[in-house]
PDB file of C-alpha atoms in Angstrom:
ATOM      1  CA  MET X 213     141.647 161.783  78.531  1.00 51.00           C
ATOM      2  CA  LYS X 214     141.961 161.349  82.155  1.00 53.00           C
ATOM      3  CA  LYS X 215     139.401 164.205  82.792  1.00 52.00           C
ATOM      4  CA  LEU X 216     137.221 162.499  80.258  1.00 48.00           C
ATOM      5  CA  THR X 217     137.459 159.446  82.231  1.00 48.00           C
ATOM      6  CA  ALA X 218     136.749 161.015  85.028  1.00 46.00           C
ATOM      7  CA  LEU X 219     133.816 162.789  83.943  1.00 45.00           C
ATOM      8  CA  PHE X 220     132.431 159.347  82.195  1.00 45.00           C
ATOM      9  CA  LEU X 221     132.875 157.652  85.487  1.00 48.00           C
ATOM     10  CA  PHE X 222     131.044 160.581  87.429  1.00 45.00           C
ATOM     11  CA  LEU X 223     127.892 160.602  84.919  1.00 43.00           C
ATOM     12  CA  SER X 224     127.848 156.517  85.125  1.00 45.00           C
ATOM     13  CA  VAL X 225     127.626 157.020  88.678  1.00 44.00           C
ATOM     14  CA  LEU X 226     125.074 159.923  88.659  1.00 46.00           C
ATOM     15  CA  THR X 227     122.897 157.659  86.438  1.00 43.00           C
ATOM     16  CA  PHE X 228     123.136 154.519  88.468  1.00 46.00           C
ATOM     17  CA  ALA X 229     121.891 156.621  91.333  1.00 55.00           C
ATOM     18  CA  GLN X 230     119.054 158.490  89.946  1.00 74.00           C
ATOM     19  CA  LYS X 231     117.949 155.121  88.533  1.00 92.00           C
ATOM     20  CA  GLN X 232     114.273 154.845  88.849  1.00 98.00           C
ATOM     21  CA  THR X 233     112.769 152.139  90.802  1.00 98.00           C
ATOM     22  CA  LEU X 234     109.290 150.445  90.572  1.00 98.00           C
ATOM     23  CA  PHE X 235     108.507 149.166  94.114  1.00 98.00           C
ATOM     24  CA  LEU X 236     105.355 146.408  94.754  1.00 98.00           C
ATOM     25  CA  ILE X 237     103.550 146.564  98.074  1.00 98.00           C
ATOM     26  CA  GLY X 238     100.759 144.002  98.470  1.00 98.00           C
ATOM     27  CA  ASP X 239      99.815 140.412  99.301  1.00 98.00           C
ATOM     28  CA  SER X 240     100.700 136.742  98.443  1.00 97.00           C
ATOM     29  CA  THR X 241      99.145 137.287  94.953  1.00 98.00           C
ATOM     30  CA  MET X 242     101.635 139.578  94.146  1.00 98.00           C
ATOM     31  CA  ALA X 243     104.622 138.108  96.149  1.00 98.00           C
ATOM     32  CA  ASN X 244     107.952 136.444  95.530  1.00 98.00           C
ATOM     33  CA  LYS X 245     107.706 132.527  96.592  1.00 97.00           C
ATOM     34  CA  GLU X 246     110.232 130.426  97.712  1.00 95.00           C
ATOM     35  CA  ASN X 247     112.319 127.859  95.803  1.00 94.00           C
ATOM     36  CA  PRO X 248     110.666 129.262  92.726  1.00 92.00           C
ATOM     37  CA  ASP X 249     112.545 126.730  90.417  1.00 93.00           C
ATOM     38  CA  LYS X 250     110.678 123.721  92.403  1.00 95.00           C
ATOM     39  CA  ASN X 251     107.517 125.481  93.505  1.00 97.00           C
ATOM     40  CA  PRO X 252     104.935 126.003  91.175  1.00 96.00           C
ATOM     41  CA  GLU X 253     103.442 128.502  93.020  1.00 98.00           C
ATOM     42  CA  HIS X 254     104.377 132.010  91.730  1.00 98.00           C
ATOM     43  CA  GLY X 255     103.312 135.712  92.485  1.00 98.00           C
ATOM     44  CA  TRP X 256     102.203 137.911  89.492  1.00 98.00           C
ATOM     45  CA  GLY X 257     104.940 140.716  90.969  1.00 98.00           C
ATOM     46  CA  GLN X 258     107.548 137.853  90.688  1.00 98.00           C
ATOM     47  CA  VAL X 259     107.558 137.691  87.127  1.00 98.00           C
ATOM     48  CA  LEU X 260     107.053 141.083  86.314  1.00 98.00           C
ATOM     49  CA  PRO X 261     110.911 141.346  85.627  1.00 97.00           C
ATOM     50  CA  GLN X 262     110.401 139.249  82.277  1.00 97.00           C
ATOM     51  CA  PHE X 263     108.360 142.266  81.077  1.00 98.00           C
ATOM     52  CA  LEU X 264     110.282 145.179  81.970  1.00 98.00           C
ATOM     53  CA  THR X 265     113.907 146.769  81.369  1.00 97.00           C
ATOM     54  CA  GLY X 266     115.516 149.454  82.418  1.00 97.00           C
ATOM     55  CA  ILE X 267     114.195 149.794  86.242  1.00 98.00           C
ATOM     56  CA  GLU X 268     114.883 148.300  89.413  1.00 98.00           C
ATOM     57  CA  ILE X 269     112.188 146.192  90.782  1.00 98.00           C
ATOM     58  CA  GLN X 270     111.802 145.632  94.414  1.00 98.00           C
ATOM     59  CA  ASN X 271     108.628 143.328  95.335  1.00 98.00           C
ATOM     60  CA  HIS X 272     107.676 143.800  98.844  1.00 98.00           C
ATOM     61  CA  ALA X 273     104.599 142.115  99.313  1.00 98.00           C
ATOM     62  CA  MET X 274     104.350 139.441 101.320  1.00 98.00           C
ATOM     63  CA  ASN X 275     102.049 136.603 102.066  1.00 98.00           C
ATOM     64  CA  GLY X 276      99.180 137.472 104.451  1.00 98.00           C
ATOM     65  CA  ARG X 277      99.335 140.810 104.286  1.00 98.00           C
ATOM     66  CA  SER X 278      96.631 143.689 104.392  1.00 98.00           C
ATOM     67  CA  SER X 279      96.799 147.388 104.106  1.00 98.00           C
ATOM     68  CA  LYS X 280      96.865 147.283 107.888  1.00 98.00           C
ATOM     69  CA  SER X 281      99.470 145.150 108.640  1.00 98.00           C
ATOM     70  CA  PHE X 282     101.758 145.912 105.991  1.00 98.00           C
ATOM     71  CA  ARG X 283     102.554 149.185 107.702  1.00 98.00           C
ATOM     72  CA  THR X 284     102.133 147.962 111.344  1.00 98.00           C
ATOM     73  CA  GLU X 285     105.030 145.331 110.614  1.00 98.00           C
ATOM     74  CA  GLY X 286     106.986 148.208 109.384  1.00 98.00           C
ATOM     75  CA  ARG X 287     107.236 147.079 106.016  1.00 98.00           C
ATOM     76  CA  TRP X 288     105.979 150.042 104.357  1.00 98.00           C
ATOM     77  CA  ASP X 289     108.847 152.069 106.430  1.00 98.00           C
ATOM     78  CA  LYS X 290     111.414 150.125 104.507  1.00 98.00           C
ATOM     79  CA  VAL X 291     109.641 151.205 101.077  1.00 98.00           C
ATOM     80  CA  GLU X 292     109.089 155.123 101.943  1.00 98.00           C
ATOM     81  CA  LYS X 293     112.720 155.447 103.468  1.00 98.00           C
ATOM     82  CA  GLN X 294     113.982 154.499 100.091  1.00 98.00           C
ATOM     83  CA  LEU X 295     111.535 156.563  97.743  1.00 98.00           C
ATOM     84  CA  LYS X 296     112.667 159.245  95.355  1.00 98.00           C
ATOM     85  CA  LYS X 297     111.544 161.347  92.878  1.00 98.00           C
ATOM     86  CA  GLY X 298     110.794 159.271  89.471  1.00 98.00           C
ATOM     87  CA  ASP X 299     109.725 156.368  91.307  1.00 98.00           C
ATOM     88  CA  PHE X 300     106.550 154.142  90.975  1.00 98.00           C
ATOM     89  CA  VAL X 301     104.528 152.222  93.853  1.00 98.00           C
ATOM     90  CA  ILE X 302     102.105 149.897  92.839  1.00 98.00           C
ATOM     91  CA  ILE X 303      99.445 149.040  95.687  1.00 99.00           C
ATOM     92  CA  GLN X 304      97.478 146.363  95.952  1.00 98.00           C
ATOM     93  CA  PHE X 305      95.693 144.872  98.830  1.00 98.00           C
ATOM     94  CA  GLY X 306      92.333 143.430  99.668  1.00 97.00           C
ATOM     95  CA  HIS X 307      92.445 139.920 100.034  1.00 97.00           C
ATOM     96  CA  ASN X 308      93.349 140.056 103.772  1.00 98.00           C
ATOM     97  CA  ASP X 309      91.737 143.100 104.544  1.00 98.00           C
ATOM     98  CA  GLN X 310      88.620 140.786 104.828  1.00 97.00           C
ATOM     99  CA  LYS X 311      89.644 138.627 107.526  1.00 97.00           C
ATOM    100  CA  LEU X 312      87.109 139.327 110.398  1.00 96.00           C
ATOM    101  CA  LYS X 313      88.940 136.924 112.635  1.00 97.00           C
ATOM    102  CA  ASP X 314      92.259 138.590 112.508  1.00 97.00           C
ATOM    103  CA  SER X 315      92.104 141.817 114.399  1.00 98.00           C
ATOM    104  CA  THR X 316      95.952 142.432 113.261  1.00 98.00           C
ATOM    105  CA  LYS X 317      94.511 142.420 109.397  1.00 98.00           C
ATOM    106  CA  PHE X 318      90.895 143.307 109.122  1.00 98.00           C
ATOM    107  CA  THR X 319      89.789 146.613 107.876  1.00 98.00           C
ATOM    108  CA  ASN X 320      86.491 148.123 107.407  1.00 98.00           C
ATOM    109  CA  PRO X 321      86.539 148.771 103.672  1.00 98.00           C
ATOM    110  CA  TYR X 322      84.678 152.462 103.638  1.00 98.00           C
ATOM    111  CA  THR X 323      86.682 153.669 106.698  1.00 98.00           C
ATOM    112  CA  GLN X 324      90.187 151.919 107.678  1.00 98.00           C
ATOM    113  CA  TYR X 325      91.149 150.443 104.148  1.00 98.00           C
ATOM    114  CA  ARG X 326      89.993 153.701 102.575  1.00 98.00           C
ATOM    115  CA  ALA X 327      92.246 155.664 104.520  1.00 98.00           C
ATOM    116  CA  ASN X 328      95.115 153.517 104.653  1.00 98.00           C
ATOM    117  CA  LEU X 329      95.345 153.609 100.787  1.00 98.00           C
ATOM    118  CA  GLU X 330      94.651 157.077 100.679  1.00 98.00           C
ATOM    119  CA  ARG X 331      97.580 157.486 103.296  1.00 98.00           C
ATOM    120  CA  TYR X 332      99.895 154.993 101.001  1.00 99.00           C
ATOM    121  CA  VAL X 333      99.050 157.618  97.831  1.00 99.00           C
ATOM    122  CA  ASN X 334      99.620 160.577  99.582  1.00 98.00           C
ATOM    123  CA  GLU X 335     103.026 159.736 101.443  1.00 98.00           C
ATOM    124  CA  THR X 336     104.281 158.211  98.020  1.00 98.00           C
ATOM    125  CA  ARG X 337     103.781 161.592  96.354  1.00 98.00           C
ATOM    126  CA  ALA X 338     105.044 163.585  99.256  1.00 98.00           C
ATOM    127  CA  LYS X 339     108.476 161.830  97.799  1.00 98.00           C
ATOM    128  CA  GLY X 340     107.774 163.041  94.427  1.00 98.00           C
ATOM    129  CA  ALA X 341     106.829 159.286  93.383  1.00 98.00           C
ATOM    130  CA  THR X 342     103.694 157.760  91.416  1.00 98.00           C
ATOM    131  CA  PRO X 343     101.483 156.151  93.458  1.00 98.00           C
ATOM    132  CA  ILE X 344      99.264 153.116  91.215  1.00 99.00           C
ATOM    133  CA  LEU X 345      96.510 151.695  92.527  1.00 99.00           C
ATOM    134  CA  MET X 346      95.229 148.163  91.533  1.00 98.00           C
ATOM    135  CA  THR X 347      92.158 146.135  92.690  1.00 98.00           C
ATOM    136  CA  SER X 348      92.918 142.063  93.914  1.00 98.00           C
ATOM    137  CA  ILE X 349      92.836 139.840  91.263  1.00 98.00           C
ATOM    138  CA  VAL X 350      89.577 137.648  91.511  1.00 98.00           C
ATOM    139  CA  ARG X 351      89.628 134.250  93.047  1.00 98.00           C
ATOM    140  CA  ARG X 352      88.524 131.224  91.006  1.00 98.00           C
ATOM    141  CA  ASN X 353      85.042 130.841  92.326  1.00 98.00           C
ATOM    142  CA  PHE X 354      82.622 129.589  89.693  1.00 98.00           C
ATOM    143  CA  ASN X 355      79.112 128.106  90.664  1.00 98.00           C
ATOM    144  CA  GLU X 356      77.121 125.054  89.587  1.00 97.00           C
ATOM    145  CA  ASN X 357      75.959 127.202  86.465  1.00 98.00           C
ATOM    146  CA  GLY X 358      79.457 128.045  85.384  1.00 97.00           C
ATOM    147  CA  VAL X 359      78.966 131.758  86.691  1.00 98.00           C
ATOM    148  CA  LEU X 360      82.405 133.390  88.355  1.00 98.00           C
ATOM    149  CA  ILE X 361      80.966 134.544  91.694  1.00 98.00           C
ATOM    150  CA  ASP X 362      82.897 137.599  93.309  1.00 97.00           C
ATOM    151  CA  THR X 363      84.421 137.394  96.804  1.00 97.00           C
ATOM    152  CA  HIS X 364      86.111 140.504  97.390  1.00 97.00           C
ATOM    153  CA  LYS X 365      82.703 142.639  97.810  1.00 97.00           C
ATOM    154  CA  GLU X 366      83.141 146.348  98.752  1.00 98.00           C
ATOM    155  CA  TYR X 367      86.901 146.466  98.606  1.00 98.00           C
ATOM    156  CA  PRO X 368      87.503 146.843  94.861  1.00 98.00           C
ATOM    157  CA  LEU X 369      85.202 149.091  94.968  1.00 98.00           C
ATOM    158  CA  VAL X 370      86.874 151.478  97.542  1.00 98.00           C
ATOM    159  CA  VAL X 371      90.110 151.334  95.560  1.00 98.00           C
ATOM    160  CA  ARG X 372      88.060 152.598  92.366  1.00 98.00           C
ATOM    161  CA  MET X 373      86.447 155.380  94.443  1.00 98.00           C
ATOM    162  CA  VAL X 374      89.993 156.383  96.031  1.00 98.00           C
ATOM    163  CA  ALA X 375      91.777 156.167  92.393  1.00 98.00           C
ATOM    164  CA  ASN X 376      88.885 158.490  91.099  1.00 98.00           C
ATOM    165  CA  ASP X 377      88.812 160.944  94.009  1.00 98.00           C
ATOM    166  CA  LEU X 378      92.860 161.678  94.423  1.00 98.00           C
ATOM    167  CA  LYS X 379      93.319 160.989  90.767  1.00 98.00           C
ATOM    168  CA  VAL X 380      95.905 158.090  91.105  1.00 98.00           C
ATOM    169  CA  PRO X 381      96.705 156.061  87.877  1.00 98.00           C
ATOM    170  CA  PHE X 382      94.612 153.060  88.414  1.00 98.00           C
ATOM    171  CA  VAL X 383      94.298 149.147  86.790  1.00 98.00           C
ATOM    172  CA  ASP X 384      91.243 147.233  87.352  1.00 98.00           C
ATOM    173  CA  LEU X 385      92.963 143.810  87.753  1.00 98.00           C
ATOM    174  CA  GLN X 386      89.603 142.318  89.318  1.00 98.00           C
ATOM    175  CA  LEU X 387      87.949 143.263  85.877  1.00 98.00           C
ATOM    176  CA  LEU X 388      90.790 141.963  83.777  1.00 98.00           C
ATOM    177  CA  THR X 389      91.487 138.654  85.871  1.00 98.00           C
ATOM    178  CA  GLU X 390      87.734 138.226  85.918  1.00 98.00           C
ATOM    179  CA  GLN X 391      87.502 138.315  82.122  1.00 98.00           C
ATOM    180  CA  LEU X 392      90.903 136.130  82.086  1.00 98.00           C
ATOM    181  CA  GLU X 393      89.004 133.162  84.279  1.00 98.00           C
ATOM    182  CA  VAL X 394      86.028 133.634  82.459  1.00 98.00           C
ATOM    183  CA  SER X 395      87.602 133.242  79.257  1.00 98.00           C
ATOM    184  CA  TYR X 396      89.237 129.798  80.331  1.00 98.00           C
ATOM    185  CA  GLY X 397      86.313 128.521  81.851  1.00 98.00           C
ATOM    186  CA  PRO X 398      85.333 126.553  84.913  1.00 98.00           C
ATOM    187  CA  GLU X 399      87.745 123.457  84.419  1.00 98.00           C
ATOM    188  CA  ASN X 400      90.531 124.839  82.288  1.00 98.00           C
ATOM    189  CA  SER X 401      90.901 127.926  84.697  1.00 98.00           C
ATOM    190  CA  LYS X 402      92.431 125.253  87.154  1.00 98.00           C
ATOM    191  CA  LYS X 403      95.539 125.821  85.176  1.00 98.00           C
ATOM    192  CA  LEU X 404      95.711 129.316  86.431  1.00 98.00           C
ATOM    193  CA  HIS X 405      95.851 128.291  89.836  1.00 98.00           C
ATOM    194  CA  LEU X 406      97.369 125.618  91.845  1.00 98.00           C
ATOM    195  CA  HIS X 407      95.012 122.217  91.575  1.00 97.00           C
ATOM    196  CA  TYR X 408      97.325 119.084  91.681  1.00 96.00           C
ATOM    197  CA  LYS X 409      96.143 115.317  92.684  1.00 95.00           C
ATOM    198  CA  GLU X 410      98.100 113.423  95.239  1.00 95.00           C
ATOM    199  CA  GLY X 411     101.611 112.415  93.643  1.00 92.00           C
ATOM    200  CA  GLU X 412     101.280 114.588  90.974  1.00 93.00           C
ATOM    201  CA  ASP X 413     103.590 117.148  91.464  1.00 94.00           C
ATOM    202  CA  PRO X 414     106.490 116.424  94.088  1.00 94.00           C
ATOM    203  CA  TYR X 415     106.148 119.999  95.635  1.00 95.00           C
ATOM    204  CA  TYR X 416     102.659 118.816  96.809  1.00 95.00           C
ATOM    205  CA  PRO X 417     103.132 115.214  97.424  1.00 95.00           C
ATOM    206  CA  LYS X 418      99.391 115.099  99.155  1.00 95.00           C
ATOM    207  CA  GLY X 419      97.921 117.106  96.171  1.00 95.00           C
ATOM    208  CA  LYS X 420      96.819 120.819  96.390  1.00 97.00           C
ATOM    209  CA  ASP X 421      93.425 122.573  95.525  1.00 97.00           C
ATOM    210  CA  ASP X 422      93.836 126.484  95.886  1.00 98.00           C
ATOM    211  CA  ASP X 423      91.443 128.739  93.555  1.00 98.00           C
ATOM    212  CA  THR X 424      93.576 132.175  95.284  1.00 98.00           C
ATOM    213  CA  HIS X 425      97.003 131.366  94.601  1.00 98.00           C
ATOM    214  CA  LEU X 426      98.881 131.326  90.864  1.00 98.00           C
ATOM    215  CA  SER X 427     100.496 128.823  89.065  1.00 98.00           C
ATOM    216  CA  THR X 428     103.318 129.928  86.652  1.00 97.00           C
ATOM    217  CA  LEU X 429     100.867 130.207  83.845  1.00 98.00           C
ATOM    218  CA  GLY X 430      98.367 132.086  85.982  1.00 98.00           C
ATOM    219  CA  ALA X 431     100.925 134.649  87.287  1.00 98.00           C
ATOM    220  CA  GLU X 432     102.577 135.124  83.805  1.00 98.00           C
ATOM    221  CA  SER X 433      98.916 135.834  82.382  1.00 98.00           C
ATOM    222  CA  VAL X 434      98.186 138.419  85.127  1.00 98.00           C
ATOM    223  CA  ALA X 435     101.348 139.745  84.728  1.00 98.00           C
ATOM    224  CA  LYS X 436     100.931 140.421  81.107  1.00 98.00           C
ATOM    225  CA  LEU X 437      97.381 142.009  81.612  1.00 98.00           C
ATOM    226  CA  ALA X 438      98.997 144.342  84.583  1.00 98.00           C
ATOM    227  CA  VAL X 439     101.855 145.579  82.201  1.00 98.00           C
ATOM    228  CA  LYS X 440      99.677 146.078  79.093  1.00 97.00           C
ATOM    229  CA  ASN X 441      97.456 148.028  81.089  1.00 98.00           C
ATOM    230  CA  LEU X 442     100.276 149.991  82.966  1.00 98.00           C
ATOM    231  CA  LYS X 443     101.670 151.214  79.388  1.00 97.00           C
ATOM    232  CA  SER X 444      98.358 152.653  78.514  1.00 97.00           C
ATOM    233  CA  LEU X 445      98.588 154.786  81.391  1.00 97.00           C
ATOM    234  CA  LYS X 446     100.809 156.980  80.003  1.00 96.00           C
ATOM    235  CA  ILE X 447     102.569 157.657  83.325  1.00 98.00           C
ATOM    236  CA  GLY X 448     106.509 157.372  82.360  1.00 96.00           C
ATOM    237  CA  LEU X 449     106.548 153.730  83.313  1.00 97.00           C
ATOM    238  CA  GLU X 450     105.844 152.728  79.484  1.00 96.00           C
ATOM    239  CA  LYS X 451     109.582 153.361  78.253  1.00 96.00           C
ATOM    240  CA  TYR X 452     110.556 150.698  80.376  1.00 98.00           C
ATOM    241  CA  ILE X 453     108.047 147.939  79.040  1.00 96.00           C
ATOM    242  CA  LYS X 454     109.617 145.556  77.001  1.00 93.00           C
TER     243      LYS X 454
END
């Protein structure tokens, strides 16, 4: 009996040690937000645990980070040191790589940005883990004619190119969130983001007009789109999706 108990404990420890992890690296649209019970803003990665089970989720996405600054600040190093065979890494940058006035974040899309993405992919694979590339979610940017105007320019195209050239599992969140915004329409799509009049929400007493970041509804909607498409990739992650 003692031997069986010891064997059971050993197998339990072994199973726990081998539990796969899904790492998220990216920017504020994916990141965990402070005071989630009071703060209307949520990153889509923050609500991802609602849709997955049996896998650890580590959300390392951080406000204001680009594919460059995420590495130079040592954030990737913390992820890479933990990576093991069977893990997954979702890579989603672009919003802050566009910042021409910030040399710590800006990357040329066809050179530095592409090289950074390729390096994340190759270093993930070197650890036996699976990289997953995603394009940035769109901003709510409708013109006077009700047409949603793109703001990310070449960056999503480069993600597609790297995914194609290196055969990386890929989810086109730019396309999916574009379709989401359009389905809601110019006015109703405000619900997906942070639009509050003065005094309407205690967290934003002076009001808020933010077309980039997500409300709880927006975050959950984007996470559902991500999960649905992750499931269709058939890379092993689907067994953890509820």
